[in-house]
mmCIF file of C-alpha atoms and ligand atoms in Angstrom:
data_model
loop_
_atom_site.group_PDB
_atom_site.id
_atom_site.type_symbol
_atom_site.label_atom_id
_atom_site.label_comp_id
_atom_site.label_asym_id
_atom_site.label_seq_id
_atom_site.Cartn_x
_atom_site.Cartn_y
_atom_site.Cartn_z
ATOM 1 C CA MET J 1 -9.007 -3.475 26.674
ATOM 2 C CA GLU J 2 -10.137 -0.966 29.601
ATOM 3 C CA GLN J 3 -9.338 2.455 28.532
ATOM 4 C CA THR J 4 -7.381 3.864 31.477
ATOM 5 C CA ALA J 5 -5.068 0.567 32.308
ATOM 6 C CA LYS J 6 -1.814 0.528 31.648
ATOM 7 C CA ILE J 7 -0.888 -2.152 28.209
ATOM 8 C CA THR J 8 0.971 -5.103 29.050
ATOM 9 C CA PRO J 9 2.091 -7.515 26.706
ATOM 10 C CA ASP J 10 -0.618 -10.344 28.441
ATOM 11 C CA SER J 11 -3.310 -7.338 27.095
ATOM 12 C CA ILE J 12 -1.668 -7.827 23.902
ATOM 13 C CA ARG J 13 -1.764 -11.876 23.901
ATOM 14 C CA GLY J 14 -5.006 -12.176 25.503
ATOM 15 C CA ALA J 15 -6.575 -9.670 22.506
ATOM 16 C CA LYS J 16 -7.877 -12.357 20.319
ATOM 17 C CA ALA J 17 -9.358 -14.077 23.158
ATOM 18 C CA ARG J 18 -11.597 -11.157 23.399
ATOM 19 C CA GLY J 19 -12.405 -10.642 20.026
ATOM 20 C CA GLU J 20 -10.303 -7.269 19.778
ATOM 21 C CA ARG J 21 -8.359 -6.422 17.193
ATOM 22 C CA ILE J 22 -5.240 -4.485 17.977
ATOM 23 C CA ALA J 23 -4.266 -1.415 15.806
ATOM 24 C CA ALA J 24 -0.419 -0.579 16.264
ATOM 25 C CA LEU J 25 2.170 2.017 14.434
ATOM 26 C CA THR J 26 5.610 3.022 15.176
ATOM 27 C CA ALA J 27 6.914 6.094 16.947
ATOM 28 C CA TYR J 28 10.798 6.988 16.638
ATOM 29 C CA ASP J 29 10.604 9.785 19.496
ATOM 30 C CA TYR J 30 9.057 11.551 22.348
ATOM 31 C CA PRO J 31 5.690 13.873 20.405
ATOM 32 C CA THR J 32 5.333 11.113 18.613
ATOM 33 C CA ALA J 33 4.486 8.697 21.246
ATOM 34 C CA ARG J 34 2.512 10.691 23.203
ATOM 35 C CA LEU J 35 0.325 11.693 20.364
ATOM 36 C CA LEU J 36 -0.176 8.013 19.472
ATOM 37 C CA ASP J 37 -0.963 7.147 22.997
ATOM 38 C CA GLU J 38 -2.937 10.387 23.066
ATOM 39 C CA ALA J 39 -5.459 8.241 20.082
ATOM 40 C CA GLY J 40 -5.388 5.194 21.787
ATOM 41 C CA VAL J 41 -3.702 3.016 19.776
ATOM 42 C CA PRO J 42 -2.493 0.658 21.991
ATOM 43 C CA LEU J 43 0.678 -1.000 20.638
ATOM 44 C CA ILE J 44 3.879 1.517 19.713
ATOM 45 C CA LEU J 45 7.168 -0.085 17.847
ATOM 46 C CA VAL J 46 10.797 1.205 17.838
ATOM 47 C CA GLY J 47 11.142 0.048 14.981
ATOM 48 C CA ASP J 48 14.064 -0.361 13.603
ATOM 49 C CA SER J 49 12.251 1.065 10.411
ATOM 50 C CA VAL J 50 13.792 4.682 12.280
ATOM 51 C CA GLY J 51 16.376 4.063 9.587
ATOM 52 C CA MET J 52 14.652 5.133 6.699
ATOM 53 C CA VAL J 53 12.382 7.283 7.610
ATOM 54 C CA VAL J 54 13.829 9.261 10.093
ATOM 55 C CA LEU J 55 17.862 8.574 9.965
ATOM 56 C CA GLY J 56 18.290 8.509 5.632
ATOM 57 C CA TYR J 57 20.053 5.536 5.356
ATOM 58 C CA PRO J 58 18.379 2.750 2.432
ATOM 59 C CA ASP J 59 17.270 0.159 4.723
ATOM 60 C CA THR J 60 17.442 -1.248 7.338
ATOM 61 C CA THR J 61 20.492 -2.562 7.980
ATOM 62 C CA GLN J 62 22.923 -0.441 8.421
ATOM 63 C CA VAL J 63 21.088 0.390 11.977
ATOM 64 C CA THR J 64 22.163 0.222 15.915
ATOM 65 C CA LEU J 65 21.700 -0.667 18.630
ATOM 66 C CA ALA J 66 23.261 2.569 19.583
ATOM 67 C CA GLU J 67 20.427 4.745 17.700
ATOM 68 C CA MET J 68 17.771 2.562 18.865
ATOM 69 C CA ARG J 69 18.925 2.748 22.707
ATOM 70 C CA HIS J 70 18.410 6.122 21.668
ATOM 71 C CA HIS J 71 15.135 6.510 20.213
ATOM 72 C CA VAL J 72 13.523 3.747 22.607
ATOM 73 C CA ALA J 73 14.653 6.267 25.920
ATOM 74 C CA ALA J 74 12.828 9.687 23.899
ATOM 75 C CA VAL J 75 9.447 7.620 23.417
ATOM 76 C CA ALA J 76 9.625 6.192 26.538
ATOM 77 C CA ARG J 77 10.050 9.693 27.953
ATOM 78 C CA ALA J 78 6.535 10.008 26.716
ATOM 79 C CA LYS J 79 4.869 7.244 29.263
ATOM 80 C CA THR J 80 2.381 5.657 27.087
ATOM 81 C CA ARG J 81 -0.312 3.689 28.563
ATOM 82 C CA ALA J 82 0.521 1.694 24.951
ATOM 83 C CA LEU J 83 2.808 -0.949 25.384
ATOM 84 C CA VAL J 84 6.558 0.595 24.174
ATOM 85 C CA VAL J 85 8.540 -2.646 22.052
ATOM 86 C CA ALA J 86 11.537 -2.431 20.168
ATOM 87 C CA ASP J 87 12.826 -3.306 17.727
ATOM 88 C CA LEU J 88 16.538 -5.635 18.113
ATOM 89 C CA PRO J 89 18.471 -4.460 14.839
ATOM 90 C CA TYR J 90 20.857 -6.360 12.255
ATOM 91 C CA HIS J 91 23.097 -8.478 13.446
ATOM 92 C CA THR J 92 22.704 -7.881 17.220
ATOM 93 C CA TYR J 93 21.062 -11.327 18.084
ATOM 94 C CA GLN J 94 23.246 -13.927 16.451
ATOM 95 C CA THR J 95 23.596 -15.998 19.756
ATOM 96 C CA THR J 96 21.258 -15.977 22.583
ATOM 97 C CA GLY J 97 23.706 -14.576 25.137
ATOM 98 C CA ASN J 98 23.886 -11.431 22.635
ATOM 99 C CA ALA J 99 20.879 -11.043 22.057
ATOM 100 C CA VAL J 100 20.137 -11.237 26.239
ATOM 101 C CA ALA J 101 23.081 -8.805 26.709
ATOM 102 C CA ASN J 102 21.464 -5.672 23.949
ATOM 103 C CA ALA J 103 18.262 -6.581 25.326
ATOM 104 C CA HIS J 104 18.658 -5.433 28.337
ATOM 105 C CA VAL J 105 20.609 -2.336 26.490
ATOM 106 C CA LEU J 106 16.722 -1.776 24.774
ATOM 107 C CA THR J 107 14.847 -2.263 27.785
ATOM 108 C CA GLU J 108 16.966 -0.174 29.999
ATOM 109 C CA ALA J 109 16.147 2.319 27.650
ATOM 110 C CA GLY J 110 12.288 1.496 28.538
ATOM 111 C CA ALA J 111 11.402 -0.726 25.983
ATOM 112 C CA GLU J 112 9.374 -2.896 27.724
ATOM 113 C CA ALA J 113 9.371 -5.103 25.163
ATOM 114 C CA ILE J 114 11.943 -6.735 21.814
ATOM 115 C CA LYS J 115 10.732 -7.621 18.912
ATOM 116 C CA LEU J 116 12.715 -9.811 16.494
ATOM 117 C CA GLU J 117 12.724 -10.548 12.957
ATOM 118 C CA GLY J 118 12.758 -14.679 12.202
ATOM 119 C CA GLY J 119 11.030 -18.385 12.588
ATOM 120 C CA VAL J 120 12.448 -20.969 13.881
ATOM 121 C CA ALA J 121 15.740 -19.962 13.014
ATOM 122 C CA VAL J 122 15.543 -18.046 16.482
ATOM 123 C CA VAL J 123 13.425 -20.315 18.674
ATOM 124 C CA PRO J 124 16.947 -19.980 20.966
ATOM 125 C CA GLU J 125 16.857 -16.681 21.144
ATOM 126 C CA ILE J 126 12.888 -15.674 21.838
ATOM 127 C CA ARG J 127 13.779 -18.670 24.931
ATOM 128 C CA ALA J 128 17.054 -16.423 26.290
ATOM 129 C CA LEU J 129 14.916 -14.043 25.749
ATOM 130 C CA ARG J 130 11.595 -15.109 27.061
ATOM 131 C CA GLN J 131 13.666 -17.262 30.597
ATOM 132 C CA GLU J 132 15.321 -13.391 31.026
ATOM 133 C CA GLY J 133 11.260 -11.925 31.969
ATOM 134 C CA ILE J 134 11.489 -9.974 28.469
ATOM 135 C CA ALA J 135 8.937 -9.643 26.310
ATOM 136 C CA VAL J 136 8.901 -10.949 22.509
ATOM 137 C CA MET J 137 7.022 -10.670 19.978
ATOM 138 C CA GLY J 138 8.008 -12.474 16.759
ATOM 139 C CA HIS J 139 8.592 -10.934 13.476
ATOM 140 C CA ILE J 140 7.651 -13.045 10.527
ATOM 141 C CA GLY J 141 7.076 -13.519 6.517
ATOM 142 C CA MET J 142 9.328 -10.224 4.373
ATOM 143 C CA LEU J 143 11.949 -9.381 6.970
ATOM 144 C CA PRO J 144 13.601 -6.602 6.344
ATOM 145 C CA GLN J 145 16.575 -6.970 7.571
ATOM 146 C CA HIS J 146 17.396 -9.578 5.409
ATOM 147 C CA VAL J 147 15.817 -7.396 2.355
ATOM 148 C CA LYS J 148 20.021 -8.073 0.522
ATOM 149 C CA GLU J 149 19.717 -11.323 0.475
ATOM 150 C CA GLU J 150 16.806 -11.779 -0.575
ATOM 151 C CA GLY J 151 16.464 -9.103 -3.568
ATOM 152 C CA GLY J 152 13.623 -6.639 -2.151
ATOM 153 C CA TYR J 153 10.698 -6.310 -0.442
ATOM 154 C CA LYS J 154 8.452 -10.108 -1.823
ATOM 155 C CA VAL J 155 5.327 -11.385 -1.048
ATOM 156 C CA LYS J 156 5.987 -14.422 1.205
ATOM 157 C CA GLY J 157 3.489 -17.300 1.413
ATOM 158 C CA ARG J 158 3.573 -18.082 -2.661
ATOM 159 C CA SER J 159 4.513 -21.027 -2.824
ATOM 160 C CA ALA J 160 3.758 -24.610 -1.114
ATOM 161 C CA ASP J 161 7.112 -24.851 0.150
ATOM 162 C CA GLU J 162 6.603 -21.370 1.821
ATOM 163 C CA LYS J 163 3.566 -21.820 3.019
ATOM 164 C CA GLU J 164 4.934 -24.615 4.881
ATOM 165 C CA ARG J 165 7.999 -22.788 6.324
ATOM 166 C CA LEU J 166 6.240 -20.213 6.955
ATOM 167 C CA LEU J 167 3.212 -21.967 9.798
ATOM 168 C CA ALA J 168 6.273 -23.904 10.627
ATOM 169 C CA ASP J 169 8.164 -20.212 11.383
ATOM 170 C CA ALA J 170 5.119 -19.511 13.250
ATOM 171 C CA LEU J 171 4.548 -22.119 15.614
ATOM 172 C CA ALA J 172 7.207 -22.319 16.512
ATOM 173 C CA VAL J 173 7.410 -18.291 16.911
ATOM 174 C CA GLU J 174 4.125 -18.704 19.509
ATOM 175 C CA GLU J 175 5.851 -22.492 20.539
ATOM 176 C CA ALA J 176 9.066 -20.679 22.045
ATOM 177 C CA GLY J 177 7.223 -17.630 23.808
ATOM 178 C CA ALA J 178 5.978 -14.530 21.812
ATOM 179 C CA PHE J 179 2.642 -12.756 22.846
ATOM 180 C CA ALA J 180 2.037 -11.588 18.998
ATOM 181 C CA LEU J 181 3.594 -12.531 15.919
ATOM 182 C CA VAL J 182 4.312 -9.160 12.801
ATOM 183 C CA LEU J 183 2.992 -10.676 9.500
ATOM 184 C CA GLU J 184 5.293 -8.835 6.723
ATOM 185 C CA LEU J 185 4.336 -8.653 3.503
ATOM 186 C CA VAL J 186 2.374 -12.403 3.902
ATOM 187 C CA GLU J 187 0.183 -13.891 1.143
ATOM 188 C CA PRO J 188 -3.322 -13.072 2.662
ATOM 189 C CA GLU J 189 -4.533 -16.316 2.814
ATOM 190 C CA LEU J 190 -1.549 -17.654 4.617
ATOM 191 C CA ALA J 191 -1.335 -14.661 6.647
ATOM 192 C CA ARG J 192 -6.043 -15.691 7.585
ATOM 193 C CA ASP J 193 -4.618 -19.698 8.056
ATOM 194 C CA ILE J 194 -1.606 -18.798 10.409
ATOM 195 C CA THR J 195 -3.964 -16.637 12.418
ATOM 196 C CA ALA J 196 -6.537 -19.175 12.719
ATOM 197 C CA ARG J 197 -3.560 -21.552 13.552
ATOM 198 C CA LEU J 198 -2.270 -19.776 16.152
ATOM 199 C CA ALA J 199 -3.942 -18.499 20.172
ATOM 200 C CA ILE J 200 -1.040 -15.305 19.943
ATOM 201 C CA PRO J 201 -2.941 -12.586 18.703
ATOM 202 C CA THR J 202 -0.593 -12.159 14.684
ATOM 203 C CA ILE J 203 -0.611 -8.216 13.485
ATOM 204 C CA GLY J 204 0.281 -8.060 9.245
ATOM 205 C CA ILE J 205 1.613 -4.829 7.365
ATOM 206 C CA GLY J 206 0.797 -5.877 4.174
ATOM 207 C CA SER J 207 -0.309 -8.888 4.876
ATOM 208 C CA GLY J 208 -4.507 -8.975 4.103
ATOM 209 C CA THR J 209 -6.939 -7.815 5.890
ATOM 210 C CA HIS J 210 -7.354 -10.833 8.090
ATOM 211 C CA CYS J 211 -5.008 -10.616 11.082
ATOM 212 C CA GLY J 212 -5.404 -10.065 14.281
ATOM 213 C CA GLY J 213 -3.981 -6.767 14.070
ATOM 214 C CA GLN J 214 -2.094 -4.069 12.024
ATOM 215 C CA ILE J 215 0.582 -2.234 11.997
ATOM 216 C CA LEU J 216 2.142 0.672 10.355
ATOM 217 C CA VAL J 217 5.301 2.720 9.747
ATOM 218 C CA THR J 218 3.518 6.091 11.343
ATOM 219 C CA HIS J 219 5.469 8.510 8.782
ATOM 220 C CA ASP J 220 3.062 5.996 5.943
ATOM 221 C CA LEU J 221 -0.018 6.897 7.059
ATOM 222 C CA VAL J 222 0.775 10.287 7.691
ATOM 223 C CA GLY J 223 2.470 10.880 4.576
ATOM 224 C CA ALA J 224 5.254 12.377 6.381
ATOM 225 C CA PHE J 225 8.211 10.450 4.224
ATOM 226 C CA PRO J 226 6.940 11.953 0.560
ATOM 227 C CA TRP J 227 9.893 9.845 -1.616
ATOM 228 C CA PHE J 228 9.023 6.517 -0.669
ATOM 229 C CA ARG J 229 5.942 4.615 0.299
ATOM 230 C CA PRO J 230 4.684 1.093 0.002
ATOM 231 C CA LYS J 231 2.206 0.838 -1.905
ATOM 232 C CA PHE J 232 -0.489 -0.936 0.680
ATOM 233 C CA ALA J 233 0.532 1.733 3.046
ATOM 234 C CA VAL J 234 -2.286 4.081 2.783
ATOM 235 C CA ALA J 235 -1.980 7.414 3.360
ATOM 236 C CA THR J 236 -5.004 9.283 5.573
ATOM 237 C CA ALA J 237 -2.767 12.431 6.263
ATOM 238 C CA ASP J 238 -0.074 14.604 4.377
ATOM 239 C CA ILE J 239 2.082 16.348 6.155
ATOM 240 C CA ALA J 240 4.584 16.603 4.311
ATOM 241 C CA SER J 241 2.788 18.508 2.167
ATOM 242 C CA ALA J 242 2.133 20.792 5.906
ATOM 243 C CA ILE J 243 5.569 21.196 6.388
ATOM 244 C CA ARG J 244 6.222 22.176 3.116
ATOM 245 C CA THR J 245 3.859 24.808 3.138
ATOM 246 C CA ALA J 246 4.363 26.431 6.356
ATOM 247 C CA ALA J 247 8.605 26.735 5.959
ATOM 248 C CA GLU J 248 7.654 28.260 2.675
ATOM 249 C CA GLY J 249 5.262 30.941 3.874
ATOM 250 C CA PHE J 250 7.810 30.967 6.506
ATOM 251 C CA VAL J 251 10.553 32.045 3.599
ATOM 252 C CA ARG J 252 8.733 34.127 2.028
ATOM 253 C CA GLN J 253 7.017 35.982 5.217
ATOM 254 C CA VAL J 254 11.190 36.998 5.823
ATOM 255 C CA ARG J 255 12.341 37.917 3.069
ATOM 256 C CA GLU J 256 9.174 40.099 2.773
HETATM 257 O O1 LIG E 1 11.268 -1.692 11.525
HETATM 258 C C1 LIG E 1 9.632 -1.794 11.570
HETATM 259 O O2 LIG E 1 8.333 -0.826 11.832
HETATM 260 C C2 LIG E 1 8.450 -2.252 11.735
HETATM 261 C C3 LIG E 1 7.359 -2.676 11.569
HETATM 262 C C4 LIG E 1 7.337 -2.290 9.637
HETATM 263 C C5 LIG E 1 6.999 -4.152 11.215
HETATM 264 O O3 LIG E 1 9.614 -3.907 11.687
#
């Protein structure tokens, strides 16, 4: 990818053919988006993970469209070279009509593409978004918006049935017009097989190393949410300790 050119859904789609791997991270605010962009991250996701690592919810299911719009607008103000993708939150795309209307709320706030969770089940919504000219990134495997029904964050694709279903989901999402596909907690050999079968890049999270790219929640990467971090996420910084140390130093300085 050209270092100065704006990243588009098409340039992400073409990454696989060019043999480039995509390093994607989340941002929910202006400074983080600018910092990630300056670091050369090509795809920034305003994920509904904002609910857990910023807003203090137990999972992503309580995140509202208004909250997503607020965070998308903050990220968009950074005017990044990176492609800004935003999650449609839970219960905002049960029909093609509300998927389109709610996606427009996020694109008007500055999202350049939309991500939604699901495979075959959301094909009509993906097609409807594409017909409106809205770029779509898919998301299959463990679906955090369904964590309650699924009883936790568990690896997907271990049984033959689940393998077959996930492969069908992946092919259906590509066919419906997605430019990339997130594979979350997909059994690594299956993630490798899905990656080989698709023309669009897969972007893995907790799905092994054979995807077309990797995505992480930035708070997990930089150690900014020390109370919980998924096993697959390796923190390469310790922002939480830096904040505590700076705050303790300030408290001491003011008291003395
Ligand atoms: O909400 C989010 O941050 C996500 C990524 C973890 C893929 O969906």
